[in-house]
């Protein structure tokens, strides 16, 4: 990680669902340009050997304010997410970045197949918002998994986007187990089977993301064609 560390100030914390929080940060020293899909590293002053480094994907495309919007889920007993939940506006937090190659393909693809579970939807949401804002959203299917109905991140926003953009399909699924892929498998086979060309991008914890990459490879995709962002 060669990017310099700088201090950021907490602007706000907002509950999005009962167990997820949006955290807005303002880099104090210099703007931090990034590409939707990338993440930043927070250096948290906790743990046995501080700092404890934790990665968080950017949830909003770059804005003129330079604010950075993150969303984290509250991991039971999780040191990093527990500390973030305790922050207050005005608190300082060192960060560095941006990092990562989980970004939209160039040249642009004909059909994007975005698949995320829970906070794994964060980088996908950032990409979709950037494309929609620039009016360059290609034909896109978003498969969004949540552990419960009340934890469906961005459900209203994606539903509204699908209503206003005929080329954006939003397919929400609820399954408590991360590997509860029933339903998703059929959708993926329909969209990506029989040599149909789609660009798959999957984000979430490994037990969710890896079986879906294997499925796509069984359908004929090369490992490198399936973009993956795993959180654990
Ligand atoms: C590139 C990258 C981007 C990430 N972006 C985000 C993001 O946008 N939002 C976000 O909430 N987290 C994100 N993470 C995960 C984040 O860095 C932390 O790992 C997470 O907040 C848990 O840290 P913790 O110290 O609270 O939990 P720990 O004490 O480290 O416990 C982790 C355990 O919790 C489980 N778990 C439940 N939810 C998560 C989760 N979201 N991530 C990791 N493990 C989880 C895992 O199975 C793991 O066993 C990202 C990770 C990477 C590598």
mmCIF file of C-alpha atoms and ligand atoms in Angstrom:
data_model
loop_
_atom_site.group_PDB
_atom_site.id
_atom_site.type_symbol
_atom_site.label_atom_id
_atom_site.label_comp_id
_atom_site.label_asym_id
_atom_site.label_seq_id
_atom_site.Cartn_x
_atom_site.Cartn_y
_atom_site.Cartn_z
ATOM 1 C CA UNK A 1 0.000 0.000 0.000
ATOM 2 C CA UNK A 2 1.973 2.980 -1.251
ATOM 3 C CA UNK A 3 -0.714 5.642 -0.887
ATOM 4 C CA UNK A 4 0.041 8.257 1.807
ATOM 5 C CA UNK A 5 -1.958 8.257 5.038
ATOM 6 C CA UNK A 6 -3.922 11.366 5.903
ATOM 7 C CA UNK A 7 -6.408 12.388 8.542
ATOM 8 C CA UNK A 8 -10.128 12.502 7.816
ATOM 9 C CA UNK A 9 -12.888 13.986 9.913
ATOM 10 C CA UNK A 10 -16.157 12.194 10.567
ATOM 11 C CA UNK A 11 -18.980 14.224 8.988
ATOM 12 C CA UNK A 12 -21.928 11.966 9.831
ATOM 13 C CA UNK A 13 -23.122 8.486 10.743
ATOM 14 C CA UNK A 14 -26.555 7.428 9.510
ATOM 15 C CA UNK A 15 -28.338 4.109 10.023
ATOM 16 C CA UNK A 16 -29.398 2.659 6.642
ATOM 17 C CA UNK A 17 -30.873 -0.563 8.066
ATOM 18 C CA UNK A 18 -30.983 -1.893 11.658
ATOM 19 C CA UNK A 19 -27.478 -3.358 11.233
ATOM 20 C CA UNK A 20 -25.754 -1.145 8.678
ATOM 21 C CA UNK A 21 -24.435 2.403 8.968
ATOM 22 C CA UNK A 22 -23.388 4.982 6.404
ATOM 23 C CA UNK A 23 -20.230 6.815 7.464
ATOM 24 C CA UNK A 24 -19.286 10.049 5.691
ATOM 25 C CA UNK A 25 -15.685 11.244 6.000
ATOM 26 C CA UNK A 26 -13.969 14.450 4.922
ATOM 27 C CA UNK A 27 -10.269 14.080 4.082
ATOM 28 C CA UNK A 28 -8.599 16.976 5.909
ATOM 29 C CA UNK A 29 -5.287 17.268 4.068
ATOM 30 C CA UNK A 30 -5.900 16.591 0.372
ATOM 31 C CA UNK A 31 -8.720 15.432 -1.910
ATOM 32 C CA UNK A 32 -8.791 11.711 -2.543
ATOM 33 C CA UNK A 33 -9.854 11.008 -6.135
ATOM 34 C CA UNK A 34 -11.043 7.445 -6.823
ATOM 35 C CA UNK A 35 -12.828 5.271 -9.344
ATOM 36 C CA UNK A 36 -16.199 3.729 -8.399
ATOM 37 C CA UNK A 37 -15.584 0.199 -7.105
ATOM 38 C CA UNK A 38 -12.392 1.116 -5.249
ATOM 39 C CA UNK A 39 -11.868 1.054 -1.475
ATOM 40 C CA UNK A 40 -9.960 2.908 1.197
ATOM 41 C CA UNK A 41 -8.080 1.633 4.227
ATOM 42 C CA UNK A 42 -8.967 2.983 7.676
ATOM 43 C CA UNK A 43 -6.294 2.839 10.371
ATOM 44 C CA UNK A 44 -8.228 2.267 13.579
ATOM 45 C CA UNK A 45 -6.575 3.007 16.970
ATOM 46 C CA UNK A 46 -7.654 -0.299 18.512
ATOM 47 C CA UNK A 47 -6.619 -3.938 18.856
ATOM 48 C CA UNK A 48 -3.581 -5.593 20.417
ATOM 49 C CA UNK A 49 -1.192 -3.937 17.957
ATOM 50 C CA UNK A 50 -2.811 -0.711 16.743
ATOM 51 C CA UNK A 51 -3.525 0.497 14.195
ATOM 52 C CA UNK A 52 -6.031 -2.109 13.064
ATOM 53 C CA UNK A 53 -6.386 -1.728 9.287
ATOM 54 C CA UNK A 54 -9.810 -2.275 7.782
ATOM 55 C CA UNK A 55 -10.877 -1.859 4.143
ATOM 56 C CA UNK A 56 -14.147 -0.177 3.137
ATOM 57 C CA UNK A 57 -15.544 0.281 -0.362
ATOM 58 C CA UNK A 58 -16.697 3.701 -1.458
ATOM 59 C CA UNK A 59 -20.469 3.879 -1.699
ATOM 60 C CA UNK A 60 -20.926 7.180 -3.569
ATOM 61 C CA UNK A 61 -19.139 8.365 -6.717
ATOM 62 C CA UNK A 62 -16.763 11.319 -6.206
ATOM 63 C CA UNK A 63 -18.556 14.579 -5.326
ATOM 64 C CA UNK A 64 -17.551 18.240 -5.408
ATOM 65 C CA UNK A 65 -17.422 18.294 -1.573
ATOM 66 C CA UNK A 66 -14.675 15.640 -1.593
ATOM 67 C CA UNK A 67 -16.590 13.698 1.051
ATOM 68 C CA UNK A 68 -16.083 9.926 1.114
ATOM 69 C CA UNK A 69 -19.142 7.779 1.844
ATOM 70 C CA UNK A 70 -18.693 4.299 3.296
ATOM 71 C CA UNK A 71 -21.230 1.738 4.510
ATOM 72 C CA UNK A 72 -20.408 -0.982 7.020
ATOM 73 C CA UNK A 73 -22.395 -3.825 8.509
ATOM 74 C CA UNK A 74 -22.193 -4.419 12.256
ATOM 75 C CA UNK A 75 -20.292 -7.698 12.604
ATOM 76 C CA UNK A 76 -21.238 -9.271 15.960
ATOM 77 C CA UNK A 77 -18.138 -8.835 18.147
ATOM 78 C CA UNK A 78 -16.282 -7.268 15.204
ATOM 79 C CA UNK A 79 -13.496 -4.965 16.404
ATOM 80 C CA UNK A 80 -13.388 -2.732 13.345
ATOM 81 C CA UNK A 81 -17.094 -2.286 12.719
ATOM 82 C CA UNK A 82 -17.704 -1.972 16.477
ATOM 83 C CA UNK A 83 -15.214 0.885 16.677
ATOM 84 C CA UNK A 84 -16.732 2.616 13.630
ATOM 85 C CA UNK A 85 -20.185 2.435 15.241
ATOM 86 C CA UNK A 86 -18.818 4.349 18.259
ATOM 87 C CA UNK A 87 -17.535 7.317 16.213
ATOM 88 C CA UNK A 88 -19.112 10.781 16.485
ATOM 89 C CA UNK A 89 -19.139 13.720 14.058
ATOM 90 C CA UNK A 90 -15.878 15.646 14.392
ATOM 91 C CA UNK A 91 -13.799 12.595 15.366
ATOM 92 C CA UNK A 92 -10.569 12.056 13.427
ATOM 93 C CA UNK A 93 -9.625 8.893 11.592
ATOM 94 C CA UNK A 94 -6.474 8.185 9.547
ATOM 95 C CA UNK A 95 -7.031 6.657 6.127
ATOM 96 C CA UNK A 96 -5.199 5.878 2.910
ATOM 97 C CA UNK A 97 -6.153 4.924 -0.600
ATOM 98 C CA UNK A 98 -7.747 4.524 -2.982
ATOM 99 C CA UNK A 99 -6.987 0.890 -3.726
ATOM 100 C CA UNK A 100 -8.341 -1.947 -5.824
ATOM 101 C CA UNK A 101 -9.068 -3.115 -9.350
ATOM 102 C CA UNK A 102 -12.734 -4.000 -8.868
ATOM 103 C CA UNK A 103 -13.841 -1.319 -11.312
ATOM 104 C CA UNK A 104 -16.012 -1.162 -14.412
ATOM 105 C CA UNK A 105 -14.480 -2.757 -17.507
ATOM 106 C CA UNK A 106 -13.063 -0.656 -20.343
ATOM 107 C CA UNK A 107 -14.123 -0.759 -23.156
ATOM 108 C CA UNK A 108 -17.688 -0.692 -21.947
ATOM 109 C CA UNK A 109 -19.564 -3.947 -21.803
ATOM 110 C CA UNK A 110 -22.851 -4.870 -23.478
ATOM 111 C CA UNK A 111 -24.391 -6.414 -20.371
ATOM 112 C CA UNK A 112 -23.272 -6.041 -16.776
ATOM 113 C CA UNK A 113 -24.174 -8.814 -14.353
ATOM 114 C CA UNK A 114 -23.630 -7.395 -10.853
ATOM 115 C CA UNK A 115 -24.027 -9.744 -7.899
ATOM 116 C CA UNK A 116 -23.616 -8.662 -4.294
ATOM 117 C CA UNK A 117 -24.518 -9.728 -0.823
ATOM 118 C CA UNK A 118 -25.300 -7.241 1.933
ATOM 119 C CA UNK A 119 -22.393 -4.764 2.314
ATOM 120 C CA UNK A 120 -20.951 -6.370 -0.832
ATOM 121 C CA UNK A 121 -23.522 -4.239 -2.641
ATOM 122 C CA UNK A 122 -21.625 -1.084 -1.657
ATOM 123 C CA UNK A 123 -19.075 -0.968 -4.526
ATOM 124 C CA UNK A 124 -21.740 -2.138 -7.013
ATOM 125 C CA UNK A 125 -24.052 0.658 -5.891
ATOM 126 C CA UNK A 126 -21.253 3.181 -6.403
ATOM 127 C CA UNK A 127 -20.719 1.973 -9.985
ATOM 128 C CA UNK A 128 -24.430 1.908 -10.813
ATOM 129 C CA UNK A 129 -24.906 5.431 -9.444
ATOM 130 C CA UNK A 130 -21.946 6.751 -11.425
ATOM 131 C CA UNK A 131 -23.275 5.193 -14.652
ATOM 132 C CA UNK A 132 -26.814 6.434 -14.021
ATOM 133 C CA UNK A 133 -25.578 9.967 -13.217
ATOM 134 C CA UNK A 134 -23.571 10.035 -16.461
ATOM 135 C CA UNK A 135 -26.495 8.549 -18.382
ATOM 136 C CA UNK A 136 -24.236 5.721 -19.557
ATOM 137 C CA UNK A 137 -25.870 2.788 -17.755
ATOM 138 C CA UNK A 138 -25.559 -0.235 -20.072
ATOM 139 C CA UNK A 139 -27.999 -3.140 -19.947
ATOM 140 C CA UNK A 140 -27.487 -4.222 -16.331
ATOM 141 C CA UNK A 141 -28.832 -6.932 -14.038
ATOM 142 C CA UNK A 142 -28.219 -6.474 -10.311
ATOM 143 C CA UNK A 143 -28.697 -9.537 -8.119
ATOM 144 C CA UNK A 144 -28.836 -8.311 -4.518
ATOM 145 C CA UNK A 145 -28.761 -10.699 -1.566
ATOM 146 C CA UNK A 146 -29.651 -9.725 1.991
ATOM 147 C CA UNK A 147 -29.677 -11.815 5.172
ATOM 148 C CA UNK A 148 -33.187 -10.582 6.108
ATOM 149 C CA UNK A 149 -35.873 -8.359 4.591
ATOM 150 C CA UNK A 150 -35.075 -5.509 6.997
ATOM 151 C CA UNK A 151 -31.381 -5.649 5.979
ATOM 152 C CA UNK A 152 -31.964 -5.093 2.250
ATOM 153 C CA UNK A 153 -29.438 -2.345 1.525
ATOM 154 C CA UNK A 154 -30.523 0.318 -0.993
ATOM 155 C CA UNK A 155 -33.714 -1.625 -1.751
ATOM 156 C CA UNK A 156 -35.861 1.473 -2.412
ATOM 157 C CA UNK A 157 -33.138 3.133 -4.470
ATOM 158 C CA UNK A 158 -32.598 0.108 -6.716
ATOM 159 C CA UNK A 159 -36.340 -0.436 -7.054
ATOM 160 C CA UNK A 160 -36.777 3.191 -8.162
ATOM 161 C CA UNK A 161 -33.862 2.946 -10.594
ATOM 162 C CA UNK A 162 -35.368 -0.169 -12.173
ATOM 163 C CA UNK A 163 -38.702 1.652 -12.532
ATOM 164 C CA UNK A 164 -37.087 4.608 -14.314
ATOM 165 C CA UNK A 165 -34.502 2.713 -16.429
ATOM 166 C CA UNK A 166 -35.845 -0.130 -18.582
ATOM 167 C CA UNK A 167 -32.268 -1.427 -19.118
ATOM 168 C CA UNK A 168 -31.697 -1.884 -15.347
ATOM 169 C CA UNK A 169 -33.068 -5.048 -13.758
ATOM 170 C CA UNK A 170 -33.057 -5.385 -9.967
ATOM 171 C CA UNK A 171 -33.459 -8.895 -8.570
ATOM 172 C CA UNK A 172 -33.515 -8.950 -4.749
ATOM 173 C CA UNK A 173 -33.107 -12.192 -2.787
ATOM 174 C CA UNK A 174 -33.263 -12.830 0.940
ATOM 175 C CA UNK A 175 -31.326 -15.748 2.448
ATOM 176 C CA UNK A 176 -29.901 -15.983 5.928
ATOM 177 C CA UNK A 177 -27.057 -18.286 4.873
ATOM 178 C CA UNK A 178 -24.406 -16.585 2.692
ATOM 179 C CA UNK A 179 -24.345 -19.642 0.420
ATOM 180 C CA UNK A 180 -28.144 -19.734 0.006
ATOM 181 C CA UNK A 181 -27.957 -19.297 -3.748
ATOM 182 C CA UNK A 182 -31.220 -20.930 -4.789
ATOM 183 C CA UNK A 183 -32.920 -18.688 -7.322
ATOM 184 C CA UNK A 184 -29.700 -16.860 -8.140
ATOM 185 C CA UNK A 185 -28.264 -19.912 -9.864
ATOM 186 C CA UNK A 186 -31.206 -20.068 -12.269
ATOM 187 C CA UNK A 187 -30.964 -16.358 -13.071
ATOM 188 C CA UNK A 188 -27.234 -16.652 -13.732
ATOM 189 C CA UNK A 189 -27.726 -19.686 -15.976
ATOM 190 C CA UNK A 190 -30.346 -17.809 -17.985
ATOM 191 C CA UNK A 191 -28.241 -14.679 -18.361
ATOM 192 C CA UNK A 192 -24.773 -16.135 -18.705
ATOM 193 C CA UNK A 193 -25.385 -19.638 -20.070
ATOM 194 C CA UNK A 194 -25.339 -20.668 -23.733
ATOM 195 C CA UNK A 195 -22.395 -18.406 -24.518
ATOM 196 C CA UNK A 196 -24.278 -15.185 -23.843
ATOM 197 C CA UNK A 197 -21.763 -12.449 -23.278
ATOM 198 C CA UNK A 198 -22.112 -10.684 -19.972
ATOM 199 C CA UNK A 199 -19.519 -9.130 -17.671
ATOM 200 C CA UNK A 200 -19.968 -10.644 -14.192
ATOM 201 C CA UNK A 201 -18.825 -8.753 -11.086
ATOM 202 C CA UNK A 202 -19.368 -10.331 -7.657
ATOM 203 C CA UNK A 203 -18.806 -8.794 -4.200
ATOM 204 C CA UNK A 204 -19.277 -10.033 -0.641
ATOM 205 C CA UNK A 205 -17.802 -12.527 1.758
ATOM 206 C CA UNK A 206 -16.037 -15.562 0.259
ATOM 207 C CA UNK A 207 -18.697 -18.128 1.157
ATOM 208 C CA UNK A 208 -21.127 -16.107 -0.950
ATOM 209 C CA UNK A 209 -18.905 -15.034 -3.829
ATOM 210 C CA UNK A 210 -16.732 -18.061 -4.565
ATOM 211 C CA UNK A 211 -19.465 -20.637 -5.376
ATOM 212 C CA UNK A 212 -20.959 -18.145 -7.837
ATOM 213 C CA UNK A 213 -17.611 -17.677 -9.545
ATOM 214 C CA UNK A 214 -17.341 -21.484 -9.804
ATOM 215 C CA UNK A 215 -20.799 -21.606 -11.384
ATOM 216 C CA UNK A 216 -19.809 -18.998 -13.961
ATOM 217 C CA UNK A 217 -16.644 -20.950 -14.723
ATOM 218 C CA UNK A 218 -18.774 -24.071 -15.247
ATOM 219 C CA UNK A 219 -20.792 -21.992 -17.703
ATOM 220 C CA UNK A 220 -17.616 -21.348 -19.690
ATOM 221 C CA UNK A 221 -16.195 -18.147 -18.211
ATOM 222 C CA UNK A 222 -12.466 -17.860 -17.727
ATOM 223 C CA UNK A 223 -11.513 -17.246 -14.075
ATOM 224 C CA UNK A 224 -10.170 -13.786 -14.951
ATOM 225 C CA UNK A 225 -13.418 -12.834 -16.693
ATOM 226 C CA UNK A 226 -15.293 -13.026 -13.403
ATOM 227 C CA UNK A 227 -14.368 -9.951 -11.359
ATOM 228 C CA UNK A 228 -14.460 -10.680 -7.646
ATOM 229 C CA UNK A 229 -14.178 -8.497 -4.532
ATOM 230 C CA UNK A 230 -14.089 -10.551 -1.347
ATOM 231 C CA UNK A 231 -14.328 -8.977 2.083
ATOM 232 C CA UNK A 232 -12.946 -11.673 4.416
HETATM 233 C C1 LIG B 1 -11.544 -4.768 -0.436
HETATM 234 C C2 LIG B 1 -12.478 -4.814 0.772
HETATM 235 C C3 LIG B 1 -13.571 -3.960 0.810
HETATM 236 C C4 LIG B 1 -14.443 -4.005 1.903
HETATM 237 N N1 LIG B 1 -15.528 -3.186 1.911
HETATM 238 C C5 LIG B 1 -16.408 -3.262 2.939
HETATM 239 C C6 LIG B 1 -17.579 -2.453 2.956
HETATM 240 O O1 LIG B 1 -17.820 -1.635 2.051
HETATM 241 N N2 LIG B 1 -18.448 -2.592 4.001
HETATM 242 C C7 LIG B 1 -18.212 -3.505 5.014
HETATM 243 O O2 LIG B 1 -19.030 -3.610 5.942
HETATM 244 N N3 LIG B 1 -17.097 -4.261 5.023
HETATM 245 C C8 LIG B 1 -16.192 -4.150 4.028
HETATM 246 N N4 LIG B 1 -15.051 -4.923 4.055
HETATM 247 C C9 LIG B 1 -14.785 -5.740 5.258
HETATM 248 C C10 LIG B 1 -14.118 -4.871 6.347
HETATM 249 O O3 LIG B 1 -12.792 -4.545 5.959
HETATM 250 C C11 LIG B 1 -14.035 -5.626 7.664
HETATM 251 O O4 LIG B 1 -13.439 -6.874 7.443
HETATM 252 C C12 LIG B 1 -15.401 -5.815 8.302
HETATM 253 O O5 LIG B 1 -15.948 -4.539 8.682
HETATM 254 C C13 LIG B 1 -15.287 -6.696 9.543
HETATM 255 O O6 LIG B 1 -14.311 -6.174 10.390
HETATM 256 P P1 LIG B 1 -14.435 -6.373 11.961
HETATM 257 O O7 LIG B 1 -13.114 -6.010 12.583
HETATM 258 O O8 LIG B 1 -15.654 -5.646 12.474
HETATM 259 O O9 LIG B 1 -14.762 -7.904 12.114
HETATM 260 P P2 LIG B 1 -13.757 -9.105 12.433
HETATM 261 O O10 LIG B 1 -13.500 -9.168 13.890
HETATM 262 O O11 LIG B 1 -12.553 -8.989 11.562
HETATM 263 O O12 LIG B 1 -14.683 -10.350 11.987
HETATM 264 C C14 LIG B 1 -14.791 -10.741 10.640
HETATM 265 C C15 LIG B 1 -15.768 -11.911 10.543
HETATM 266 O O13 LIG B 1 -17.062 -11.364 10.359
HETATM 267 C C16 LIG B 1 -17.714 -11.935 9.242
HETATM 268 N N5 LIG B 1 -18.273 -10.792 8.467
HETATM 269 C C17 LIG B 1 -19.559 -10.362 8.477
HETATM 270 N N6 LIG B 1 -19.718 -9.276 7.693
HETATM 271 C C18 LIG B 1 -18.510 -9.016 7.155
HETATM 272 C C19 LIG B 1 -18.035 -8.015 6.269
HETATM 273 N N7 LIG B 1 -18.816 -7.038 5.768
HETATM 274 N N8 LIG B 1 -16.749 -8.045 5.907
HETATM 275 C C20 LIG B 1 -15.929 -8.987 6.405
HETATM 276 N N9 LIG B 1 -16.297 -9.970 7.263
HETATM 277 C C21 LIG B 1 -17.593 -9.978 7.646
HETATM 278 C C22 LIG B 1 -16.669 -12.729 8.465
HETATM 279 O O14 LIG B 1 -17.201 -13.976 8.146
HETATM 280 C C23 LIG B 1 -15.463 -12.815 9.368
HETATM 281 O O15 LIG B 1 -15.306 -14.117 9.871
HETATM 282 C C24 LIG B 1 -14.183 -4.897 2.973
HETATM 283 C C25 LIG B 1 -13.067 -5.731 2.927
HETATM 284 C C26 LIG B 1 -12.230 -5.696 1.839
HETATM 285 C C27 LIG B 1 -11.024 -6.618 1.813
#
